Coordinates of C-alpha atoms and ligand atoms in Angstrom, one line a residue:
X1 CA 0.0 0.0 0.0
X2 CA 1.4 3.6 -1.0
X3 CA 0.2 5.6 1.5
X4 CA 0.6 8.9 1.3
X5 CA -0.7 11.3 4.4
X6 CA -0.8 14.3 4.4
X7 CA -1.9 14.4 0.7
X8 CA -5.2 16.6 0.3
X9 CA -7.4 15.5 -3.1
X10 CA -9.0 18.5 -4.3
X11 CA -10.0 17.4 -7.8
X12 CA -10.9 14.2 -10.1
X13 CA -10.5 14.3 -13.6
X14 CA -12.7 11.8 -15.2
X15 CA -11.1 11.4 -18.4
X16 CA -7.7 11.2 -18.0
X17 CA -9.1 9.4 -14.6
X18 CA -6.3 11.1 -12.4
X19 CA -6.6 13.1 -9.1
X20 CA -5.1 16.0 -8.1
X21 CA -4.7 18.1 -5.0
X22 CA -1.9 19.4 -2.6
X23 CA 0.3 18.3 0.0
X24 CA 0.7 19.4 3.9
X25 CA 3.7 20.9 2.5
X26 CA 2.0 23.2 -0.3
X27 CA 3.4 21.1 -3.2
X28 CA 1.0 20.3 -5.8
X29 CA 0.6 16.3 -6.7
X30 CA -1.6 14.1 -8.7
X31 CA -2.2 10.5 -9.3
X32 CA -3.6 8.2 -12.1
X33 CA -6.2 5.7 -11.2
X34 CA -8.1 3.0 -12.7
X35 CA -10.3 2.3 -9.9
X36 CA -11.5 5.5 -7.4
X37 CA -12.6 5.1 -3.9
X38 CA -14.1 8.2 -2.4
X39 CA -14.1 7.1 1.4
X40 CA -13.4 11.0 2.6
X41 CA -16.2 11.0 5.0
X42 CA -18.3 14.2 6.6
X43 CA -17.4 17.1 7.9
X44 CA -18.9 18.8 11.1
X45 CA -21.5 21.6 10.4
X46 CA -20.4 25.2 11.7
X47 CA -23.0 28.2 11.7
X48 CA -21.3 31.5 10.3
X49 CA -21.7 33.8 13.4
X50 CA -19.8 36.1 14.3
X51 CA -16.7 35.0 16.8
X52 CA -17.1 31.0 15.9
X53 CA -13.2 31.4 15.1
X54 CA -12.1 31.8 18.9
X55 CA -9.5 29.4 20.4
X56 CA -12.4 28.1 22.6
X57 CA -15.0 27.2 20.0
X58 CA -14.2 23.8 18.6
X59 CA -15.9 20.5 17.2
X60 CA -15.5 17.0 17.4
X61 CA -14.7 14.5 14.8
X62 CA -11.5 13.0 14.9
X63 CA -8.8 12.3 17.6
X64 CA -6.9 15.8 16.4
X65 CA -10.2 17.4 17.8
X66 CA -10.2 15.1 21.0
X67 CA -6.9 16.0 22.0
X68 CA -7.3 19.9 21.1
X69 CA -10.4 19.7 23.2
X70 CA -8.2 18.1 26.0
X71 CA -5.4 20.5 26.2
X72 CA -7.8 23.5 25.6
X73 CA -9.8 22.3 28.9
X74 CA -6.3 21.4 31.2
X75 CA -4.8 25.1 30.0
X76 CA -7.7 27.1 30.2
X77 CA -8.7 25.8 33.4
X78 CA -12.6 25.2 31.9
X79 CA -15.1 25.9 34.8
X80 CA -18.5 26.0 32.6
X81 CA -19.2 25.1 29.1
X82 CA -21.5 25.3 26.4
X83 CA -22.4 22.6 23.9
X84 CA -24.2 23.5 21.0
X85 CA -26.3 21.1 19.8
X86 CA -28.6 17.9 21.3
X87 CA -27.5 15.1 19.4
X88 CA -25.3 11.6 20.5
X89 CA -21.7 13.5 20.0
X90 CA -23.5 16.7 22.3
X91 CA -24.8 14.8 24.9
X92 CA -21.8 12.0 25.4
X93 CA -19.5 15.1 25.4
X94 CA -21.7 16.6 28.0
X95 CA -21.3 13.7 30.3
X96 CA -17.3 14.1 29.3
X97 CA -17.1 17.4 30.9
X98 CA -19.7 16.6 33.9
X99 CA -16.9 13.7 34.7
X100 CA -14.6 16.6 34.5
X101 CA -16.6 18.6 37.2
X102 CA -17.1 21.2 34.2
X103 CA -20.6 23.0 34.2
X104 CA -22.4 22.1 30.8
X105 CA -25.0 24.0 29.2
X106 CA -26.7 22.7 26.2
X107 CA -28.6 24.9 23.5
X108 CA -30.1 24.0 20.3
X109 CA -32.1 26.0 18.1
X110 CA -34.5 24.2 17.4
X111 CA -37.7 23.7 20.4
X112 CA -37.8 19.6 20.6
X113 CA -35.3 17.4 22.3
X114 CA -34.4 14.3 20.5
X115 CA -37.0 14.8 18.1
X116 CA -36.2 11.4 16.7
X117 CA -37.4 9.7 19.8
X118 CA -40.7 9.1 21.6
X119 CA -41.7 11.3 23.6
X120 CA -42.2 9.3 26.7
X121 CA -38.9 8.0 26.3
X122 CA -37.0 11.7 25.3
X123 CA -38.4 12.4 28.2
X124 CA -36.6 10.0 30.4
X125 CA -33.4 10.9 29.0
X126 CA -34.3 15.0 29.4
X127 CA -34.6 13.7 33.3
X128 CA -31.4 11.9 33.3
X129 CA -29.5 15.1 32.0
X130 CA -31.0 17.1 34.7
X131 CA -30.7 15.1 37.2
X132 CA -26.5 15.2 36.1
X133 CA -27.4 18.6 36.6
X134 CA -26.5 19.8 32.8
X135 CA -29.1 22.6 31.8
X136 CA -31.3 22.4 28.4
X137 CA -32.1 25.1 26.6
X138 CA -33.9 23.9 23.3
X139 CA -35.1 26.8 21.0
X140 CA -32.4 28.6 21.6
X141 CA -31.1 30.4 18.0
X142 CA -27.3 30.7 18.6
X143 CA -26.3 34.7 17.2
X144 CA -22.8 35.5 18.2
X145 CA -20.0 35.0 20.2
X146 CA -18.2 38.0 22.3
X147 CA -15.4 38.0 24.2
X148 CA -16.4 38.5 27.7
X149 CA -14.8 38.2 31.5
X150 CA -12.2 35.2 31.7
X151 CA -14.3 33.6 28.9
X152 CA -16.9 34.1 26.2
X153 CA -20.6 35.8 26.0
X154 CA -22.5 33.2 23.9
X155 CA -25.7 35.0 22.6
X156 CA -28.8 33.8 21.5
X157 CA -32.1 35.0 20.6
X158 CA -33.7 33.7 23.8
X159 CA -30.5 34.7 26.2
X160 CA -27.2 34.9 26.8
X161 CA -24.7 32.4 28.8
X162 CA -20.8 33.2 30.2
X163 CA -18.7 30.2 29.7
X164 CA -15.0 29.2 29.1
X165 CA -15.9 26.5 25.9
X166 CA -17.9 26.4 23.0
X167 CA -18.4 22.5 21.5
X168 CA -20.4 23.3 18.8
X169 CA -21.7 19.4 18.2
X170 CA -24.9 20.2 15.6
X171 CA -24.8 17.6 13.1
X172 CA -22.4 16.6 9.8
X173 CA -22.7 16.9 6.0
X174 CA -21.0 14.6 3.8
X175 CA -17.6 15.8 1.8
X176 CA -19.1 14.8 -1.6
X177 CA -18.5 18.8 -3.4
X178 CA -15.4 16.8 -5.3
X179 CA -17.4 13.9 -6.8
X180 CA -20.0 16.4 -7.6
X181 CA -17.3 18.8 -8.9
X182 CA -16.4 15.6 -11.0
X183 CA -20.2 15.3 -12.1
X184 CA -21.0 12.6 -10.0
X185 CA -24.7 11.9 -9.1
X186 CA -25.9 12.7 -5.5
X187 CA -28.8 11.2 -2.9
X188 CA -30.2 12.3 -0.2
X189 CA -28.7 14.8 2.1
X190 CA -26.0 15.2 -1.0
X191 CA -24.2 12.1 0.0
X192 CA -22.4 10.9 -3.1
X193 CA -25.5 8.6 -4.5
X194 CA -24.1 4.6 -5.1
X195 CA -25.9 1.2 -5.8
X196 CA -26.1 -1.9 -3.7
X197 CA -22.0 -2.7 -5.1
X198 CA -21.3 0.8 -4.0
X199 CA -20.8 1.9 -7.5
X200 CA -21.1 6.0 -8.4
X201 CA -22.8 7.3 -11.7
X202 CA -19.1 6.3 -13.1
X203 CA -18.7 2.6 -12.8
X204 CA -14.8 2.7 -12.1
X205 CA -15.7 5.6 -9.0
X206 CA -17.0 3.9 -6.1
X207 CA -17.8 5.4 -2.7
X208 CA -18.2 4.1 0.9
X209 CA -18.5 5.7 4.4
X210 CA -19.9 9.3 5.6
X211 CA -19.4 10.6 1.9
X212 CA -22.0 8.2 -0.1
X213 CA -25.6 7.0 0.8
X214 CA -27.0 4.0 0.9
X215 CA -29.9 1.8 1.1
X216 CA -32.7 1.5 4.1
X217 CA -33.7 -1.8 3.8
X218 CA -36.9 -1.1 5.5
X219 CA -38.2 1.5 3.2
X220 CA -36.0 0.1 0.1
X221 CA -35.2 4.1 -0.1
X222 CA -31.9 5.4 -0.2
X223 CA -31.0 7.4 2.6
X224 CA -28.0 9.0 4.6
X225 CA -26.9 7.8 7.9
X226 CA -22.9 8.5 9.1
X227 CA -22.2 5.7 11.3
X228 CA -19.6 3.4 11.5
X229 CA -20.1 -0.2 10.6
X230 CA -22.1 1.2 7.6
X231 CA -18.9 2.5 6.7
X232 CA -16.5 0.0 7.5
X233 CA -18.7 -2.7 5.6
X234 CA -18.9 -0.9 2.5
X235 CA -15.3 -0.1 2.5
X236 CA -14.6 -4.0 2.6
X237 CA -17.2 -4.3 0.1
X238 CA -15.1 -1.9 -2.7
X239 CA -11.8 -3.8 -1.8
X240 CA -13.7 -7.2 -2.8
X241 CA -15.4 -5.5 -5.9
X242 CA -12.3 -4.1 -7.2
X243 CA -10.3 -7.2 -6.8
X244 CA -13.0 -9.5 -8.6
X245 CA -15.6 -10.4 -6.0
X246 CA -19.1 -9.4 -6.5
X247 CA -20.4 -8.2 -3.4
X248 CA -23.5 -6.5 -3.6
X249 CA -25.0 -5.3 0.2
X250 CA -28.4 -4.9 0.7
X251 CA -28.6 -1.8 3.2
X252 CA -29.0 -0.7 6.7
X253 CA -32.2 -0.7 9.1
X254 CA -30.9 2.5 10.6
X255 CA -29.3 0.8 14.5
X256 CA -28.2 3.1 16.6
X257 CA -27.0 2.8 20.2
X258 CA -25.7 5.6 22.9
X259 CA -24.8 6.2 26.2
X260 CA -26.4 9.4 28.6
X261 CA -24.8 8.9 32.0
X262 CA -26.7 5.7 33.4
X263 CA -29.0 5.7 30.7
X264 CA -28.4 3.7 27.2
X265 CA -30.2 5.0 24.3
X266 CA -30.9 2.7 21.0
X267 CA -33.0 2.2 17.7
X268 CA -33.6 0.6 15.2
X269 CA -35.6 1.3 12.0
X270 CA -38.2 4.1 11.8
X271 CA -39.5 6.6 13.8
X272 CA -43.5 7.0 13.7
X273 CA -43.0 10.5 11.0
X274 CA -40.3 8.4 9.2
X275 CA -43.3 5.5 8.5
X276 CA -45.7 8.2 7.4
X277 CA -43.5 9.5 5.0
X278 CA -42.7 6.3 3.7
X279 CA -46.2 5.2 3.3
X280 CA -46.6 3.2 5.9
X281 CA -49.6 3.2 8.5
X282 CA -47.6 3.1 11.3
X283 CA -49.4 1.5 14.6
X284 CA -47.3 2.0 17.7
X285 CA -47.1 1.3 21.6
X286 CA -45.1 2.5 24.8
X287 CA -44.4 -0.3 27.2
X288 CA -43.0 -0.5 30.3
X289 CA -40.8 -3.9 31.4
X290 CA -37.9 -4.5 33.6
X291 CA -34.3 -5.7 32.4
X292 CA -34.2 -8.5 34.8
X293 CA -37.0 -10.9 36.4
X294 CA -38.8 -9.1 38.8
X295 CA -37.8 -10.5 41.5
X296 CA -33.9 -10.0 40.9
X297 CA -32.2 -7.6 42.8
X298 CA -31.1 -4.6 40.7
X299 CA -33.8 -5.1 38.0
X300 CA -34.2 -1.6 36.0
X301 CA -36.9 -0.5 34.0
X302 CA -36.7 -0.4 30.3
X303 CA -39.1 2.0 28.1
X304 CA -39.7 0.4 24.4
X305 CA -41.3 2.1 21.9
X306 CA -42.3 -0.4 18.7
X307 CA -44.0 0.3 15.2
X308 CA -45.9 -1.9 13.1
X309 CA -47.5 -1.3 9.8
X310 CA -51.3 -1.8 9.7
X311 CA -51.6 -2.9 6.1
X312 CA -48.9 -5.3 6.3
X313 CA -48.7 -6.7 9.5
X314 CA -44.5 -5.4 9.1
X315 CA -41.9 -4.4 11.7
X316 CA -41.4 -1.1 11.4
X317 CA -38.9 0.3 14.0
X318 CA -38.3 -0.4 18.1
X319 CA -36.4 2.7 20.3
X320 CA -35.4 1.6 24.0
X321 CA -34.5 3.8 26.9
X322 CA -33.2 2.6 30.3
X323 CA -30.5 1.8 32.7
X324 CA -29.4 -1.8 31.2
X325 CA -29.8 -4.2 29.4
X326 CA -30.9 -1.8 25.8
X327 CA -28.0 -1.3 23.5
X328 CA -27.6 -5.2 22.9
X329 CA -31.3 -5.6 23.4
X330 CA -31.7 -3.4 20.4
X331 CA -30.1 -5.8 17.6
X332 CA -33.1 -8.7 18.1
X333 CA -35.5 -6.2 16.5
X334 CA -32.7 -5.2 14.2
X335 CA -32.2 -8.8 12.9
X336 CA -35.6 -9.1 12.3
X337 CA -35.7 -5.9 10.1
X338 CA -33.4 -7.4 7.9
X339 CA -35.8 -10.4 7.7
X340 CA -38.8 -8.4 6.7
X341 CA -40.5 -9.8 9.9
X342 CA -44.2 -8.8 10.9
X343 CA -44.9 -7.9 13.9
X344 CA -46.3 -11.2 15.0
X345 CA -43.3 -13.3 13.6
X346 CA -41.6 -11.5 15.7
X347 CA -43.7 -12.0 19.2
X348 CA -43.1 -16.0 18.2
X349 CA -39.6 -15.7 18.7
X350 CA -37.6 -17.6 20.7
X351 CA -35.6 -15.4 23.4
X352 CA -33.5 -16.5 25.8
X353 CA -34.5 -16.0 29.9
X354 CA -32.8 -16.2 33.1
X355 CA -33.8 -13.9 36.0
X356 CA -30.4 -11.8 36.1
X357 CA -31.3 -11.0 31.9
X358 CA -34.6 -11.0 31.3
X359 CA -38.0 -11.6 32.5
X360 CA -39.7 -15.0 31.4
X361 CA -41.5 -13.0 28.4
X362 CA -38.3 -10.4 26.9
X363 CA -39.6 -6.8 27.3
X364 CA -39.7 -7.0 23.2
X365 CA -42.1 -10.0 23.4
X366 CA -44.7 -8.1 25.7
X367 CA -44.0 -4.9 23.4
X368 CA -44.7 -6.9 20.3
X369 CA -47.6 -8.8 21.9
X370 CA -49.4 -5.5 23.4
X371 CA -48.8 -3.8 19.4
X372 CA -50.4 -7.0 18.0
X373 CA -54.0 -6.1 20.2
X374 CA -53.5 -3.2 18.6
X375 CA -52.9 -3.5 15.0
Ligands
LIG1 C1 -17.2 12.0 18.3 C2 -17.8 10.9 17.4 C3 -18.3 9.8 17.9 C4 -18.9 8.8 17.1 N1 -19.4 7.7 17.7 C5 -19.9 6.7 16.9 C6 -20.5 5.5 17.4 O1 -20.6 5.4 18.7 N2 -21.1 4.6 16.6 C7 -21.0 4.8 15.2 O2 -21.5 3.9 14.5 N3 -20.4 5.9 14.7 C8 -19.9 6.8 15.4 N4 -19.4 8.0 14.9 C9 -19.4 8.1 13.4 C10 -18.2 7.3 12.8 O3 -17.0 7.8 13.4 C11 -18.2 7.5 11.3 O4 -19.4 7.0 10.7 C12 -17.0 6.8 10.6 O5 -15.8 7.3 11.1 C13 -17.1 7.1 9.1 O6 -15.9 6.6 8.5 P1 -15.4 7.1 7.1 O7 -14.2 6.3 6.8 O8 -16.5 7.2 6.1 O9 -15.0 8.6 7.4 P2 -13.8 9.2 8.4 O10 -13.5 8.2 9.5 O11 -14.3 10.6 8.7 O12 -12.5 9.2 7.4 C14 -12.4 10.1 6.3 C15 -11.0 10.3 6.0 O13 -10.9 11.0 4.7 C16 -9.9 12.0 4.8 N5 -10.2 13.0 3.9 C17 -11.2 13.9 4.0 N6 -11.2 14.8 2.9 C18 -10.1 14.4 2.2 C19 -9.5 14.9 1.0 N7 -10.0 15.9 0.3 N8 -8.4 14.3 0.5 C20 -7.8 13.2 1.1 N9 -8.3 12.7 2.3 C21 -9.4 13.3 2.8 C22 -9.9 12.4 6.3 O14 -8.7 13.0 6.7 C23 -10.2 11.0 7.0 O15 -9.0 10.4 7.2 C24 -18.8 8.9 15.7 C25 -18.3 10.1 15.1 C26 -17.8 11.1 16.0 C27 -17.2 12.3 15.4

């Protein structure tokens, strides 16, 4: 493998199929190909305000970042902070700096927390952040950034906050302005569109990772969701395809797992809105069940929130909220996404039980049974 860091691609040229761009040191380079892989991934979103350039404003996404963020905290000497946004990244950072002993503020423009998840269950996890005594401000419109006392005036519409560190945490867009430079096709969110072989527009371009988009295998849409093994599978997907395999991958059901504090925080599949949109006629239930028997000492509760579809009888999506036993919980109802299970396929099967994991019916089987009365 020639690998070359500190190499920045700035351009493709289709026809002569080269690449082009500049080094770390300012010297231009370029490179022939016969086979392209654009793996370059996303890059954090920043809102043009005025005074997002200071020291102490700084995002997230690779270990540079981490270790910036580390020293800027230790030299500083970081009393309170302000995260700026609600999503995973914001609120695992948030319990970073709380382990710290850092004060942590978080504001978001926009008025409803975790608007992916249930309500009952965004609710729980609003609690959880209080009670780790981090202050919420949704609906809060960031405006500027002033220097002000030992640290910064953050102001927004609603009001302002003095704090030492900015993490401004709202969200990622995909680097695909080269393929589409190149006159590549894009999808959603303007991830650099592929097929199931992870094939652009131009058969001898592929793309894998944060940059490209790929399949939800509920919907059968394409759609655009940065996360890791998404990423890592499709770029072991391009190595096979380039070197003669024929690998074609049939898509995500859109997993997700996180940690708030004591609380762990998963999905799978669709939100109610998402089921809507995709025609669905999504059916839904909140239950209530405990990790372990009920009996067992140190049995939590678990929220679950699971879809159906009322035409078809189909799993549609499951989100879990509580103090164990969720994020590997979550990949049963993930598995049988993939499978294109209904709702009452999935009630019939067999998971396993013993009082320190489980009760004798799995808090998915009593979701999936109370949903089934319903649909
Ligand atoms: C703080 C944080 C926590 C996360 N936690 C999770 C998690 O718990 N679970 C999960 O599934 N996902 C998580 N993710 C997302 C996950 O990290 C990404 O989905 C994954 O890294 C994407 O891999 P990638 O190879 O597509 O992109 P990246 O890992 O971003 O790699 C892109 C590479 O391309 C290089 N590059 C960019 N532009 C150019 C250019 N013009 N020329 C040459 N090289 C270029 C970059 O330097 C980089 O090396 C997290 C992300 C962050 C930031």
């Amino acid at each position: 493998v020639d690998l070359r860091l500190g190499h920045r691609v700035d351009h493709v040229d289709r026809l002569a199929k080269k690449v082009s761009g500049e080094t770390s040191h300012g010297k231009h380079f370029s490179c022939d190909y016969r086979h392209l892989l654009f793996a370059n991934g996303a890059s954090p979103l920043v809102p043009h305000i005025p005074g997002i350039d200071y020291p102490g404003v700084k995002v997230l996404k690779n270990l540079f970042h981490g270790r910036e963020i580390k020293e800027y905290l230790k030299t500083s000497g970081t009393g309170k902070a302000l995260i700026l946004g609600m999503g995973y990244i914001a609120l695992e950072m948030a319990e970073a700096l709380r382990a710290r002993d850092i004060d942590v503020v978080l504001v978001k423009p926009r008025p409803k927390f975790l608007p992916w998840l249930h309500e009952q269950l965004a609710s729980t996890v609003w609690q959880e952040l209080e009670a780790q005594r981090v202050d919420l401000f949704p609906g809060y419109a960031l405006k500027a950034i002033e220097k002000g006392g030992k640290g910064y005036k953050v102001i927004c519409d609603q009001g302002e906050f003095e704090v030492d560190f900015i993490l401004v945490a709202i969200g990622v867009e995909p680097n695909s302005q080269i393929a589409a430079q190149a006159g590549l096709e894009l999808g959603p969110c303007q991830a650099i569109s592929v097929d199931r072989t992870l094939r652009t527009s131009d058969p001898d371009i592929f793309a894998a990772g944060d940059c490209a988009d790929t399949y939800h295998v509920v919907t059968g849409d394409k759609t655009w969701i940065p996360l890791a093994l998404r990423a890592n599978r499709a770029g072991w997907a391009v190595a096979d395809n380039v070197t003669g395999a024929d690998v074609s991958l049939p898509g995500i059901v859109g997993t997700a797992v996180f940690k708030v504090f004591d609380l762990e925080v998963a999905k799978t599949g669709l939100n109610s809105k998402e089921a809507s949109e995709a025609g669905f006629e999504p059916q839904s239930v909140v239950i209530e069940s405990r990790s372990r028997a009920h009996a067992h000492p140190g049995s939590q509760t678990i929220q679950i929130h699971m879809l159906g579809d009322q035409k078809t009888g189909k799993l549609l999506g499951v989100q879990m909220v509580g103090k164990e036993g969720v994020a590997h919980r979550i990949n049963a109802p993930a598995v049988a996404l993939h499978q294109q299970m209904t709702v009452e396929d999935f009630s019939q099967t067999d998971l396993a039980y013993a009082p320190p994991f489980s009760p004798v019916w799995d808090p998915l089987l009593t979701t999936a049974n109370q949903l089934l009365k319903r649909m």
